[in-house]
Coordinates of C-alpha atoms and ligand atoms in Angstrom, one line a residue:
Chain A
M1 CA 104.3 95.7 82.7
G2 CA 101.9 94.3 84.7
V3 CA 98.9 92.8 83.6
D4 CA 97.3 94.7 81.9
G5 CA 100.2 97.3 80.7
T6 CA 101.7 96.1 77.1
A7 CA 105.7 98.0 75.9
G8 CA 104.4 97.8 71.6
N9 CA 106.2 98.0 68.6
V10 CA 104.8 99.8 66.0
L11 CA 104.5 97.3 63.4
S12 CA 103.5 100.3 60.9
I13 CA 102.0 104.0 60.4
Q14 CA 100.3 105.9 57.8
E15 CA 98.3 108.9 57.6
V16 CA 95.1 107.8 55.5
G17 CA 94.1 111.3 55.9
E18 CA 94.5 114.4 56.6
A19 CA 95.8 113.9 60.2
I20 CA 95.0 110.9 59.6
V21 CA 96.8 107.8 61.2
H22 CA 96.7 104.6 61.3
L23 CA 99.1 102.9 63.7
T24 CA 98.8 99.4 64.6
V25 CA 100.9 98.2 67.7
A26 CA 101.9 93.9 67.7
T27 CA 100.3 93.4 71.9
E28 CA 99.8 90.1 73.4
T29 CA 96.5 91.3 75.2
R30 CA 93.1 91.2 73.1
P31 CA 90.2 93.5 73.1
N32 CA 86.2 93.7 72.3
P33 CA 85.3 95.7 69.9
G34 CA 84.6 99.4 71.8
Q35 CA 87.6 99.3 73.4
F36 CA 89.8 102.0 74.3
Y37 CA 93.4 101.6 75.6
L38 CA 95.6 104.4 77.2
L39 CA 98.5 104.9 74.6
R40 CA 101.9 106.9 76.2
A41 CA 104.8 107.2 73.3
W42 CA 106.7 109.8 76.2
Q43 CA 108.6 109.5 79.3
E44 CA 107.8 112.6 81.4
A45 CA 104.9 114.8 79.6
P46 CA 102.2 114.5 78.3
L47 CA 101.8 113.1 82.4
L48 CA 98.8 111.2 80.8
G49 CA 98.0 108.0 78.9
R50 CA 96.0 109.3 75.7
P51 CA 92.8 107.0 75.3
I52 CA 92.5 105.7 71.9
S53 CA 89.8 103.9 70.3
V54 CA 90.5 99.6 69.4
F55 CA 89.9 100.3 65.1
D56 CA 90.7 96.3 64.3
Y57 CA 92.6 93.7 66.2
S58 CA 93.8 90.6 65.8
E59 CA 96.5 87.6 66.5
G60 CA 99.4 89.3 68.6
K61 CA 98.1 93.2 67.7
V62 CA 96.2 96.4 67.7
E63 CA 95.5 98.8 65.1
F64 CA 94.1 102.3 66.4
V65 CA 93.2 105.4 64.0
F66 CA 93.5 108.7 65.5
K67 CA 93.2 111.9 64.0
I68 CA 95.6 114.8 65.5
V69 CA 94.9 117.5 67.0
G70 CA 96.8 117.4 70.2
K71 CA 100.4 117.1 72.0
G72 CA 100.5 114.4 72.8
T73 CA 98.3 112.4 69.7
E74 CA 101.5 115.1 67.4
I75 CA 104.1 112.1 69.7
L76 CA 102.0 109.1 68.5
A77 CA 101.9 110.4 64.9
K78 CA 106.0 109.9 64.7
L79 CA 106.9 106.9 66.4
K80 CA 108.0 105.2 63.6
V81 CA 108.0 101.5 62.9
N82 CA 109.6 99.4 65.5
D83 CA 109.2 102.2 67.6
K84 CA 108.1 100.8 70.9
L85 CA 105.4 102.7 73.1
Q86 CA 103.2 101.8 76.8
L87 CA 99.9 99.9 75.5
Q88 CA 97.7 100.0 78.8
G89 CA 94.7 98.4 78.9
P90 CA 92.4 96.8 77.5
F91 CA 89.9 99.1 79.2
G92 CA 86.0 99.9 78.9
N93 CA 83.4 97.6 78.1
G94 CA 82.7 98.1 75.1
F95 CA 79.8 96.8 72.5
P96 CA 77.5 94.9 73.5
E97 CA 76.8 92.0 70.9
V98 CA 73.4 92.1 69.8
E99 CA 71.6 90.4 67.6
G100 CA 69.4 90.7 64.5
K101 CA 69.9 93.4 61.3
I102 CA 72.5 95.7 63.2
L103 CA 72.9 99.9 62.3
L104 CA 76.1 101.6 63.3
I105 CA 75.7 104.6 62.6
G106 CA 79.1 107.0 62.8
G107 CA 80.5 111.1 63.1
G108 CA 84.3 111.5 62.1
L109 CA 86.4 109.6 65.3
G110 CA 83.9 107.9 66.5
N111 CA 83.3 105.5 62.9
A112 CA 86.7 104.3 64.0
P113 CA 85.6 101.7 66.8
L114 CA 82.9 100.7 64.9
H115 CA 84.8 99.5 62.1
A116 CA 86.0 96.3 65.4
T117 CA 82.4 96.7 65.4
A118 CA 81.2 96.0 62.3
K119 CA 83.8 92.7 62.0
V120 CA 83.2 91.2 65.5
L121 CA 78.9 91.6 64.5
K122 CA 79.5 90.5 61.3
A123 CA 81.8 87.6 61.5
K124 CA 79.4 85.8 64.0
G125 CA 76.6 85.4 61.2
Q126 CA 74.8 89.3 62.7
E127 CA 73.1 91.6 59.4
V128 CA 75.6 95.2 60.0
D129 CA 75.0 98.5 58.2
L130 CA 77.6 100.3 59.0
R131 CA 76.8 104.7 57.7
L132 CA 79.3 106.6 58.2
G133 CA 79.9 110.8 58.4
F134 CA 83.2 112.4 57.0
A135 CA 83.9 116.2 57.1
E136 CA 85.5 115.6 54.0
K137 CA 87.3 112.8 52.8
I138 CA 87.1 109.1 53.5
Y139 CA 89.5 107.2 54.7
L140 CA 90.1 103.9 55.0
E141 CA 87.3 102.5 52.3
K142 CA 88.5 99.1 52.1
E143 CA 88.1 98.5 54.9
F144 CA 85.5 100.0 56.4
N145 CA 83.2 98.0 53.4
Q146 CA 85.0 95.2 54.2
A147 CA 83.8 95.1 57.8
A148 CA 79.9 95.2 57.4
T149 CA 76.8 93.9 55.5
N150 CA 76.7 96.8 53.2
T151 CA 78.9 100.1 53.9
Q152 CA 77.5 104.1 53.6
F153 CA 79.3 107.3 53.4
V154 CA 78.1 110.9 54.1
V155 CA 80.7 113.4 53.1
G156 CA 79.5 116.5 55.0
G157 CA 76.3 116.0 54.8
L158 CA 74.0 114.4 57.9
V159 CA 74.8 111.0 58.6
T160 CA 70.7 111.1 59.6
N161 CA 69.1 111.5 56.8
G162 CA 67.4 110.4 54.4
L163 CA 68.0 106.5 57.2
N164 CA 64.4 103.9 58.0
I165 CA 65.9 103.2 61.9
R166 CA 62.7 101.0 61.6
D167 CA 64.7 98.1 59.2
Y168 CA 66.8 97.5 62.0
D169 CA 66.5 95.8 65.2
A170 CA 69.8 98.2 67.4
V171 CA 71.7 101.1 67.3
L172 CA 74.7 101.2 67.4
T173 CA 76.3 104.5 67.4
C174 CA 79.7 106.3 68.2
G175 CA 80.9 109.9 67.4
P176 CA 79.7 113.8 67.8
H177 CA 77.2 113.9 70.4
P178 CA 74.3 116.4 68.4
M179 CA 74.6 112.9 66.1
M180 CA 74.2 110.5 69.0
E181 CA 71.4 112.1 70.1
A182 CA 69.8 112.4 67.3
V183 CA 70.5 108.7 67.0
V184 CA 69.3 107.8 70.3
K185 CA 66.2 109.5 69.5
M186 CA 64.3 108.2 66.7
A187 CA 65.2 104.7 68.0
H188 CA 63.2 105.3 70.2
Q189 CA 61.0 106.6 68.5
A190 CA 61.3 103.2 66.7
G191 CA 61.5 101.0 69.9
I192 CA 64.9 99.9 69.3
P193 CA 67.8 99.2 71.7
S194 CA 70.5 101.7 70.7
Y195 CA 74.0 102.4 72.2
V196 CA 75.8 105.1 72.5
S197 CA 79.8 105.3 73.7
I198 CA 81.3 108.7 74.3
E199 CA 84.5 110.6 75.3
K200 CA 85.9 112.3 78.2
R201 CA 88.7 113.3 79.9
M202 CA 91.0 110.7 81.8
A203 CA 92.7 110.3 84.0
C204 CA 93.5 106.3 85.2
G205 CA 91.7 105.1 82.4
I206 CA 90.2 101.5 85.6
G207 CA 87.6 103.1 87.3
A208 CA 89.6 104.6 90.2
C209 CA 90.0 108.2 90.3
L210 CA 86.3 109.7 89.6
V211 CA 88.1 112.3 86.9
C212 CA 85.8 110.5 84.1
T213 CA 82.4 110.3 85.8
C214 CA 79.0 110.7 83.6
K215 CA 76.2 111.6 84.4
T216 CA 72.9 108.6 83.4
K217 CA 69.8 108.7 84.4
S218 CA 70.7 105.8 86.8
G219 CA 72.8 108.0 89.0
N220 CA 76.7 109.2 88.6
K221 CA 79.4 106.5 86.1
K222 CA 82.5 106.3 85.5
T223 CA 83.0 106.4 82.1
C224 CA 86.4 104.5 81.5
K225 CA 84.8 101.4 83.8
D226 CA 81.4 101.3 83.2
G227 CA 81.6 102.9 79.6
P228 CA 83.1 104.1 77.5
V229 CA 79.0 102.6 76.4
F230 CA 76.2 102.8 77.0
E231 CA 72.0 102.2 76.6
G232 CA 71.4 105.7 74.7
E233 CA 68.7 106.5 77.2
E234 CA 70.2 106.5 79.8
I235 CA 72.8 109.5 78.9
F236 CA 70.4 110.6 76.4
Y237 CA 67.7 110.8 79.1
E238 CA 66.8 114.8 80.3
D239 CA 65.1 114.7 76.5
E240 CA 62.6 111.6 77.4
D241 CA 60.0 114.4 77.7
K242 CA 60.8 115.5 74.0
I243 CA 61.0 111.7 72.9
S244 CA 58.1 110.1 74.0
Chain B
M1 CA 111.2 92.7 104.1
K2 CA 113.4 94.2 104.0
T3 CA 111.7 97.8 103.1
K4 CA 109.5 97.6 106.1
I5 CA 108.9 100.6 108.5
K6 CA 107.2 101.1 111.7
F7 CA 104.6 104.0 111.1
L8 CA 103.3 104.5 115.3
D9 CA 101.8 100.9 116.2
L10 CA 101.8 99.9 113.1
E11 CA 104.2 97.8 110.9
L12 CA 103.8 98.8 107.0
K13 CA 105.7 96.4 104.4
N14 CA 107.3 99.4 103.1
P15 CA 106.8 103.2 103.4
I16 CA 104.2 103.0 99.9
I17 CA 101.2 103.5 100.4
A18 CA 98.6 104.1 98.1
A19 CA 97.3 108.1 97.9
S20 CA 93.4 108.6 98.5
G21 CA 91.4 109.5 95.7
T22 CA 93.4 107.7 93.1
F23 CA 93.3 104.2 93.5
G24 CA 89.3 104.0 94.3
F25 CA 89.1 101.5 96.9
G26 CA 91.3 99.3 95.4
E27 CA 89.0 97.5 94.2
E28 CA 89.9 98.3 90.2
Y29 CA 93.9 98.4 90.5
A30 CA 93.1 94.9 92.2
E31 CA 92.1 93.5 88.4
H32 CA 94.8 94.6 87.6
Y33 CA 97.9 95.0 90.3
D34 CA 99.2 93.0 92.7
I35 CA 98.6 95.4 94.7
E36 CA 99.9 94.0 98.6
K37 CA 102.8 94.9 97.0
L38 CA 101.8 98.7 98.6
G39 CA 102.5 99.7 102.2
G40 CA 98.5 100.1 102.3
I41 CA 95.7 102.3 100.8
S42 CA 94.6 105.7 102.5
Y43 CA 91.1 105.0 99.8
K44 CA 88.5 107.9 98.1
G45 CA 87.1 110.8 100.2
L46 CA 84.2 110.1 102.0
T47 CA 82.0 112.5 103.7
L48 CA 79.0 112.1 105.6
D49 CA 76.9 111.8 103.0
P50 CA 77.4 110.3 99.7
R51 CA 77.8 112.9 96.7
D52 CA 77.7 113.1 93.5
G53 CA 80.4 116.1 92.8
N54 CA 81.0 118.4 90.9
D55 CA 79.9 119.2 87.2
G56 CA 81.9 120.0 84.2
I57 CA 85.3 119.4 83.2
R58 CA 87.2 117.3 86.1
V59 CA 90.6 117.4 84.8
W60 CA 93.4 119.7 83.2
E61 CA 97.0 118.5 82.4
T62 CA 99.2 121.0 82.5
P63 CA 103.2 120.6 81.6
A64 CA 104.3 118.9 84.4
G65 CA 100.9 118.3 86.3
M66 CA 97.0 117.5 86.1
M67 CA 94.0 119.5 88.3
N68 CA 91.3 117.7 89.4
S69 CA 88.3 118.8 90.5
V70 CA 86.0 116.0 91.8
G71 CA 84.7 117.3 94.5
L72 CA 85.0 114.0 96.4
E73 CA 82.7 111.8 94.9
N74 CA 81.4 109.2 97.2
P75 CA 78.9 106.6 98.1
G76 CA 79.5 108.2 101.7
V77 CA 80.5 106.5 105.4
D78 CA 77.7 104.3 105.5
A79 CA 77.0 102.7 102.3
F80 CA 81.3 101.9 103.1
A81 CA 80.6 100.4 105.9
R82 CA 77.7 98.9 105.0
K83 CA 79.0 97.2 101.5
I84 CA 82.4 98.3 100.9
W85 CA 84.7 97.3 103.8
P86 CA 83.1 93.4 104.2
R87 CA 84.7 93.3 100.8
I88 CA 88.4 95.2 101.1
Q89 CA 88.8 94.6 105.0
D90 CA 91.2 90.9 104.6
R91 CA 94.1 92.2 103.0
N92 CA 97.4 92.1 104.0
L93 CA 97.5 96.5 103.8
I94 CA 97.8 99.0 106.8
S95 CA 94.0 100.5 105.5
V96 CA 93.3 104.0 105.9
V97 CA 89.8 106.1 105.8
N98 CA 90.8 109.6 104.6
L99 CA 87.1 111.2 105.6
G100 CA 86.0 114.8 104.9
G101 CA 83.4 117.2 106.0
S102 CA 81.9 120.4 105.5
T103 CA 80.7 120.9 109.2
L104 CA 82.2 119.8 112.8
E105 CA 79.6 117.9 113.3
T106 CA 79.0 116.1 110.4
Y107 CA 83.2 115.2 110.4
L108 CA 82.2 113.5 113.8
E109 CA 78.7 112.1 113.2
G110 CA 80.9 110.2 110.1
I111 CA 83.9 109.4 112.2
R112 CA 80.9 108.0 114.4
R113 CA 79.3 105.8 112.1
L114 CA 82.6 104.0 110.8
E115 CA 83.8 103.4 114.7
H116 CA 83.0 99.4 114.0
C117 CA 84.8 99.0 111.5
D118 CA 88.2 98.0 112.4
Y119 CA 90.6 99.9 110.2
D120 CA 94.0 101.0 110.9
I121 CA 94.9 104.2 110.4
L122 CA 91.4 107.6 110.1
E123 CA 92.2 110.4 107.5
L124 CA 91.4 113.9 108.9
N125 CA 90.7 115.6 105.2
I126 CA 91.0 119.1 106.3
S127 CA 92.5 120.7 103.7
C128 CA 90.5 119.4 100.1
P129 CA 90.4 122.4 97.8
N130 CA 87.4 120.6 95.5
V131 CA 85.1 121.3 97.4
K132 CA 83.5 125.0 98.2
A133 CA 81.6 124.8 102.0
G134 CA 84.8 123.7 104.7
G135 CA 86.1 121.2 103.9
M136 CA 90.2 123.1 103.1
A137 CA 88.9 126.4 105.0
F138 CA 89.3 123.9 108.4
G139 CA 93.3 123.5 107.7
T140 CA 94.2 126.5 106.6
E141 CA 94.4 128.5 110.0
A142 CA 96.1 127.1 112.9
K143 CA 93.1 127.2 115.3
S144 CA 90.4 125.5 113.5
A145 CA 93.1 123.3 112.7
E146 CA 93.6 122.7 116.4
R147 CA 89.7 122.4 118.1
I148 CA 88.7 120.1 114.7
T149 CA 92.0 117.3 115.8
R150 CA 90.9 118.2 120.1
A151 CA 86.9 116.9 118.6
V152 CA 87.9 114.2 116.4
R153 CA 90.8 112.9 118.9
M154 CA 87.6 113.0 121.3
T155 CA 85.4 110.5 119.1
T156 CA 87.7 108.4 117.9
Q157 CA 90.0 105.9 119.1
K158 CA 90.9 105.4 116.0
R159 CA 95.1 106.3 115.0
L160 CA 93.9 109.3 114.2
M161 CA 96.3 111.3 110.7
V162 CA 95.7 114.8 110.0
K163 CA 95.8 115.8 106.1
L164 CA 97.1 119.1 105.6
S165 CA 96.8 121.6 103.4
P166 CA 99.7 123.7 101.1
N167 CA 97.7 126.8 100.4
V168 CA 98.3 128.1 103.8
G169 CA 101.5 131.0 105.3
N170 CA 102.8 128.9 108.1
I171 CA 102.6 125.5 107.7
G172 CA 104.5 123.9 110.9
E173 CA 102.4 125.7 112.9
I174 CA 99.6 124.5 111.5
A175 CA 101.2 121.2 112.1
K176 CA 102.0 122.4 115.7
A177 CA 98.5 122.8 116.7
C178 CA 96.8 119.7 115.1
Q179 CA 99.8 118.1 116.5
A180 CA 98.8 119.5 120.5
G181 CA 94.6 118.7 119.6
G182 CA 96.1 115.3 119.9
A183 CA 96.6 114.0 116.0
D184 CA 99.7 110.9 116.2
A185 CA 100.3 112.1 112.9
I186 CA 101.1 114.7 109.7
S187 CA 100.1 113.3 106.5
L188 CA 101.2 115.8 103.2
I189 CA 100.3 117.2 101.2
N190 CA 96.9 117.8 99.3
T191 CA 96.8 119.9 95.5
V192 CA 98.1 122.9 95.8
Q193 CA 94.7 125.5 94.6
A194 CA 95.2 125.8 90.9
M195 CA 93.1 127.7 87.7
A196 CA 92.8 127.0 83.7
I197 CA 91.2 128.8 81.8
D198 CA 90.9 127.9 77.6
T199 CA 91.7 130.3 75.8
K200 CA 89.7 129.5 72.8
S201 CA 85.9 129.4 74.3
R202 CA 87.5 132.5 76.9
E203 CA 86.5 130.1 79.5
I204 CA 87.6 129.7 83.4
V205 CA 87.9 125.4 82.4
F206 CA 86.6 124.3 86.5
N207 CA 82.7 124.4 87.1
N208 CA 84.3 125.7 91.0
T209 CA 86.7 127.9 89.1
Y210 CA 89.7 126.8 91.0
A211 CA 91.2 123.1 91.5
G212 CA 93.7 120.8 92.5
L213 CA 97.2 120.6 91.1
S214 CA 99.2 117.6 92.3
G215 CA 102.3 115.2 90.0
P216 CA 105.9 116.1 90.0
A217 CA 104.6 119.9 89.1
I218 CA 104.5 119.6 93.3
R219 CA 107.2 117.7 94.2
P220 CA 109.6 120.2 95.0
I221 CA 106.7 122.3 97.4
A222 CA 105.4 119.6 99.0
L223 CA 108.9 118.6 100.4
R224 CA 109.5 122.1 101.1
M225 CA 106.0 121.7 103.3
V226 CA 107.1 118.4 105.0
H227 CA 110.8 119.5 106.0
Q228 CA 108.8 122.4 107.7
T229 CA 106.6 120.0 109.1
A230 CA 109.5 117.9 110.2
K231 CA 111.2 120.7 112.2
A232 CA 108.2 121.7 114.2
V233 CA 106.3 118.1 115.0
N234 CA 107.3 115.3 116.6
I235 CA 104.4 113.3 115.1
P236 CA 105.2 110.1 112.4
I237 CA 105.0 112.0 109.4
V238 CA 103.7 110.8 105.7
G239 CA 104.4 112.5 102.8
M240 CA 103.3 113.3 99.5
G241 CA 102.4 115.5 95.8
G242 CA 104.5 113.9 92.8
I243 CA 106.1 111.5 93.7
S244 CA 106.9 109.2 91.0
N245 CA 109.6 106.4 91.7
A246 CA 112.2 105.3 94.1
D247 CA 114.8 108.3 94.3
E248 CA 111.3 110.7 94.7
V249 CA 110.4 108.3 98.1
I250 CA 113.7 108.5 99.8
Q251 CA 114.4 112.3 99.7
F252 CA 111.1 112.4 101.2
L253 CA 111.9 110.6 104.2
M254 CA 115.4 112.0 104.3
A255 CA 113.6 115.9 104.7
G256 CA 111.9 114.0 107.6
A257 CA 108.5 111.6 106.4
S258 CA 108.1 108.0 107.7
A259 CA 106.1 106.7 105.0
V260 CA 105.0 108.3 101.7
Q261 CA 102.0 108.4 99.8
I262 CA 101.8 108.2 95.7
G263 CA 98.6 109.1 93.9
T264 CA 98.7 110.4 90.4
A265 CA 102.1 109.0 88.8
F266 CA 99.1 105.4 89.3
F267 CA 98.2 107.5 86.0
T268 CA 101.2 108.2 84.4
N269 CA 102.8 104.3 84.7
P270 CA 101.4 102.5 88.4
D271 CA 103.7 99.0 87.0
Q272 CA 106.6 101.6 87.5
I273 CA 104.8 102.4 90.9
F274 CA 104.4 98.6 91.7
Q275 CA 107.6 98.4 91.3
I276 CA 109.4 100.6 93.7
P277 CA 109.3 98.7 96.6
T278 CA 112.2 96.4 95.2
E279 CA 114.1 99.9 94.0
L280 CA 113.7 100.5 97.4
E281 CA 115.5 97.5 98.5
M282 CA 118.1 97.6 96.0
W283 CA 118.9 100.5 97.1
M284 CA 118.9 100.0 100.8
E285 CA 121.5 97.2 99.3
K286 CA 123.9 99.3 97.4
E287 CA 123.9 102.0 100.2
G288 CA 124.2 99.9 103.2
V289 CA 121.3 100.8 104.7
Q290 CA 119.9 98.3 106.6
S291 CA 116.3 99.7 107.2
L292 CA 114.9 103.3 106.3
E293 CA 114.6 104.3 109.6
E294 CA 118.1 105.0 109.5
I295 CA 117.1 108.2 107.1
I296 CA 114.1 109.8 108.1
G297 CA 115.2 113.2 108.8
I298 CA 119.2 113.1 107.7
V299 CA 118.6 116.2 105.8
Ligands
FAD1 C1 87.2 105.8 75.3 C2 88.3 107.1 73.9 C3 87.9 106.7 73.4 C4 88.7 107.5 72.0 N1 88.9 107.1 70.6 C5 88.8 108.0 69.9 C6 90.1 107.6 68.9 O1 90.0 106.1 68.5 N2 90.5 108.0 67.4 C7 90.2 109.4 67.7 O2 90.8 110.2 67.1 N3 90.5 109.7 68.7 C8 89.7 109.1 70.8 N4 89.5 110.2 71.8 C9 89.9 111.1 71.3 C10 90.6 110.5 72.0 O3 91.8 110.7 73.1 C11 92.0 112.6 72.1 O4 91.6 112.7 71.4 C12 93.2 112.7 71.9 O5 93.0 112.3 73.9 C13 94.0 114.0 72.4 O6 95.5 114.3 72.5 P1 95.8 115.5 72.7 O7 97.3 115.3 73.1 O8 96.6 114.9 71.4 O9 95.2 117.1 72.7 P2 95.1 117.8 73.5 O10 94.8 118.6 73.2 O11 96.7 118.5 74.0 O12 95.1 117.0 75.3 C14 94.9 117.8 75.6 C15 94.2 116.8 77.3 O13 92.9 116.5 76.9 C16 92.4 115.5 77.1 N5 91.5 115.5 75.8 C17 91.7 115.3 74.1 N6 90.9 115.8 73.5 C18 89.9 114.2 73.9 C19 88.7 113.8 73.2 N7 88.4 114.3 72.9 N8 88.5 112.9 74.3 C20 88.6 112.3 75.6 N9 90.2 113.3 75.9 C21 90.9 114.5 75.4 C22 93.9 114.5 76.6 O14 93.9 113.0 77.0 C23 94.4 115.3 77.4 O15 94.1 114.8 79.2 C24 89.2 109.2 72.2 C25 88.9 109.3 73.8 C26 88.4 108.2 74.9 C27 87.7 109.2 76.0
FMN2 C1 91.8 112.9 91.0 C2 92.1 113.4 92.4 C3 91.4 113.0 93.7 C4 91.7 113.1 95.2 N1 90.9 112.5 95.9 C5 91.6 112.9 96.9 C6 90.5 112.4 98.4 O1 89.2 112.7 97.9 N2 91.0 113.4 99.1 C7 91.8 113.5 99.6 O2 92.3 113.9 101.2 N3 93.2 113.6 98.6 C8 92.3 113.3 97.3 N4 93.8 113.7 96.4 C9 94.5 114.2 97.0 C10 96.1 113.0 97.2 O3 95.5 112.5 97.3 C11 97.4 113.8 96.7 O4 96.9 114.3 98.4 C12 97.9 115.3 96.1 O5 97.3 114.4 94.7 C13 99.5 114.9 96.0 O6 99.4 114.0 95.4 P1 100.1 113.4 93.9 O7 101.1 114.5 93.3 O8 101.1 112.0 94.2 O9 99.3 113.4 93.4 C14 93.1 113.7 95.1 C15 93.8 113.5 94.0 C16 93.9 114.0 93.3 C17 94.6 113.2 91.7
FES3 S1 89.8 108.0 84.4 FE1 90.0 107.2 86.4 S2 87.8 106.5 86.5 FE2 88.5 106.7 84.0

């Protein structure tokens, strides 16, 4: 295996919600919150590895939480303890180390990377509020509760409802595009910085193939290498007129 | 180095070259791997002016391949010559500059602006299926392939390799035309024109409608075309299309390629690709092959 490619052992795997899987893998690599790995637990097919964000990590292991949506995640979900899988990574820039009182706001599987991020910021002594949106049922409630200073769960409704963003010094968000766009808009109006983590289909994961290019205010960027985290207004710049 | 081969007047430490568009300018992979284990790199396709590439979805998987519609996103020849080339020129690797264009004049002007960079091989890309104007059109007809090759030949002293498209009727005829136009070598194949429909949204996946298929799915086609080309020309051939291990490299050499390029397989298992030179050496020892040149075109 190369410098960044590790064959990991499955340490634990559980279904923690409807088609939501919590996977822990042994690895010597050490990620930052907001980074991702390309996961692969098959030989020939599917062709490409699957990008999955870091949910948590500690000495010698990395945890992922993913939803079963297609072929790749189906195979990953069937792994058993001690099975091997290929981890390439960690890749991407990860969330920045913002300071002050911080809001982390997520929706759907966008909640996963915010867990690690909240934990790290909290450990650094920051006040961290975690607001998470779930479509139907909350999963990993205990883990999310422990990760932040305050954790709020919103089931069904809009995670931005009743939010007073002016209480915060910075906001980090990951989830569906319309949700992130709304958050960026609110942060802009409140005059605080926002960061979004975006998803694009990927192939190489390290910045060489340009299939994951996203348009930003300052031109084309590679989601896998320059991102997946960008300043909110770099991505949702087209709405600049509407916002201001 | 047991695996070294002669290619034109160059010596490659092994016949493995990273394929254009899949390896950037090598800088990203160099952060994680010892890229000098490779014989060479064909850099991301350049065009005269910078290009933002195509909008919309750019990659779609198929059972044994992937389709891409990058649309030649690149910084343009001037930025390459000014900023990128000075950073990468000292590598112990054969450097291949892959150049695309829309009109003959944009190709020629691009080549002129790169003339002062002392790269090793110019790979003329007349086969990109993902750009609307020009590009592949030059490579689908013998007459135009010969015309552009000749015009380029008169513009540059560089070693000239023409990269062919598989989206043609008679590949041998086109390769022959390039040879007649003054090409020093031929590389093939570029991606196979393909299409996908998202049945959920009932829409065509790619904004450009068609996209380029690469990976294991196209390997048998590529091998056949390398074989046909080897029968048609007497200049060296670089074969590519779906190669991912030493056995497949050997197949391409046996079909008539002097070297190979590997693209999509870097996305699935880069570690394995960097292992290929060692595997080739093991195979040579086992088979009592002294030089890989012994097996080129033996079938
Ligand atoms: C940086 C990044 C981090 C991610 N983190 C998580 C996470 O923590 N948890 C989680 O559940 N999901 C995450 N995703 C989405 C996850 O990668 C896809 O759900 C997964 O690739 C689907 O694969 P599949 O084979 O099951 O689906 P299929 O639909 O069979 O996949 C077909 C192709 O589409 C791609 N694809 C499908 N959906 C997505 C998507 N949403 N984003 C990118 N590519 C996609 C696949 O990679 C594959 O190439 C992340 C995506 C990115 C880009
Ligand atoms: C994402 C991607 C981008 C590519 N860009 C270029 C390019 O800029 N110029 C070019 O000549 N070929 C380009 N190609 C084609 C490859 O160089 C190669 O010919 C093709 O992918 C077949 O080889 P493979 O199956 O090993 O990938 C690209 C291929 C892919 C997958
Ligand atoms: S996935 Fe290849 S550049 Fe991002």
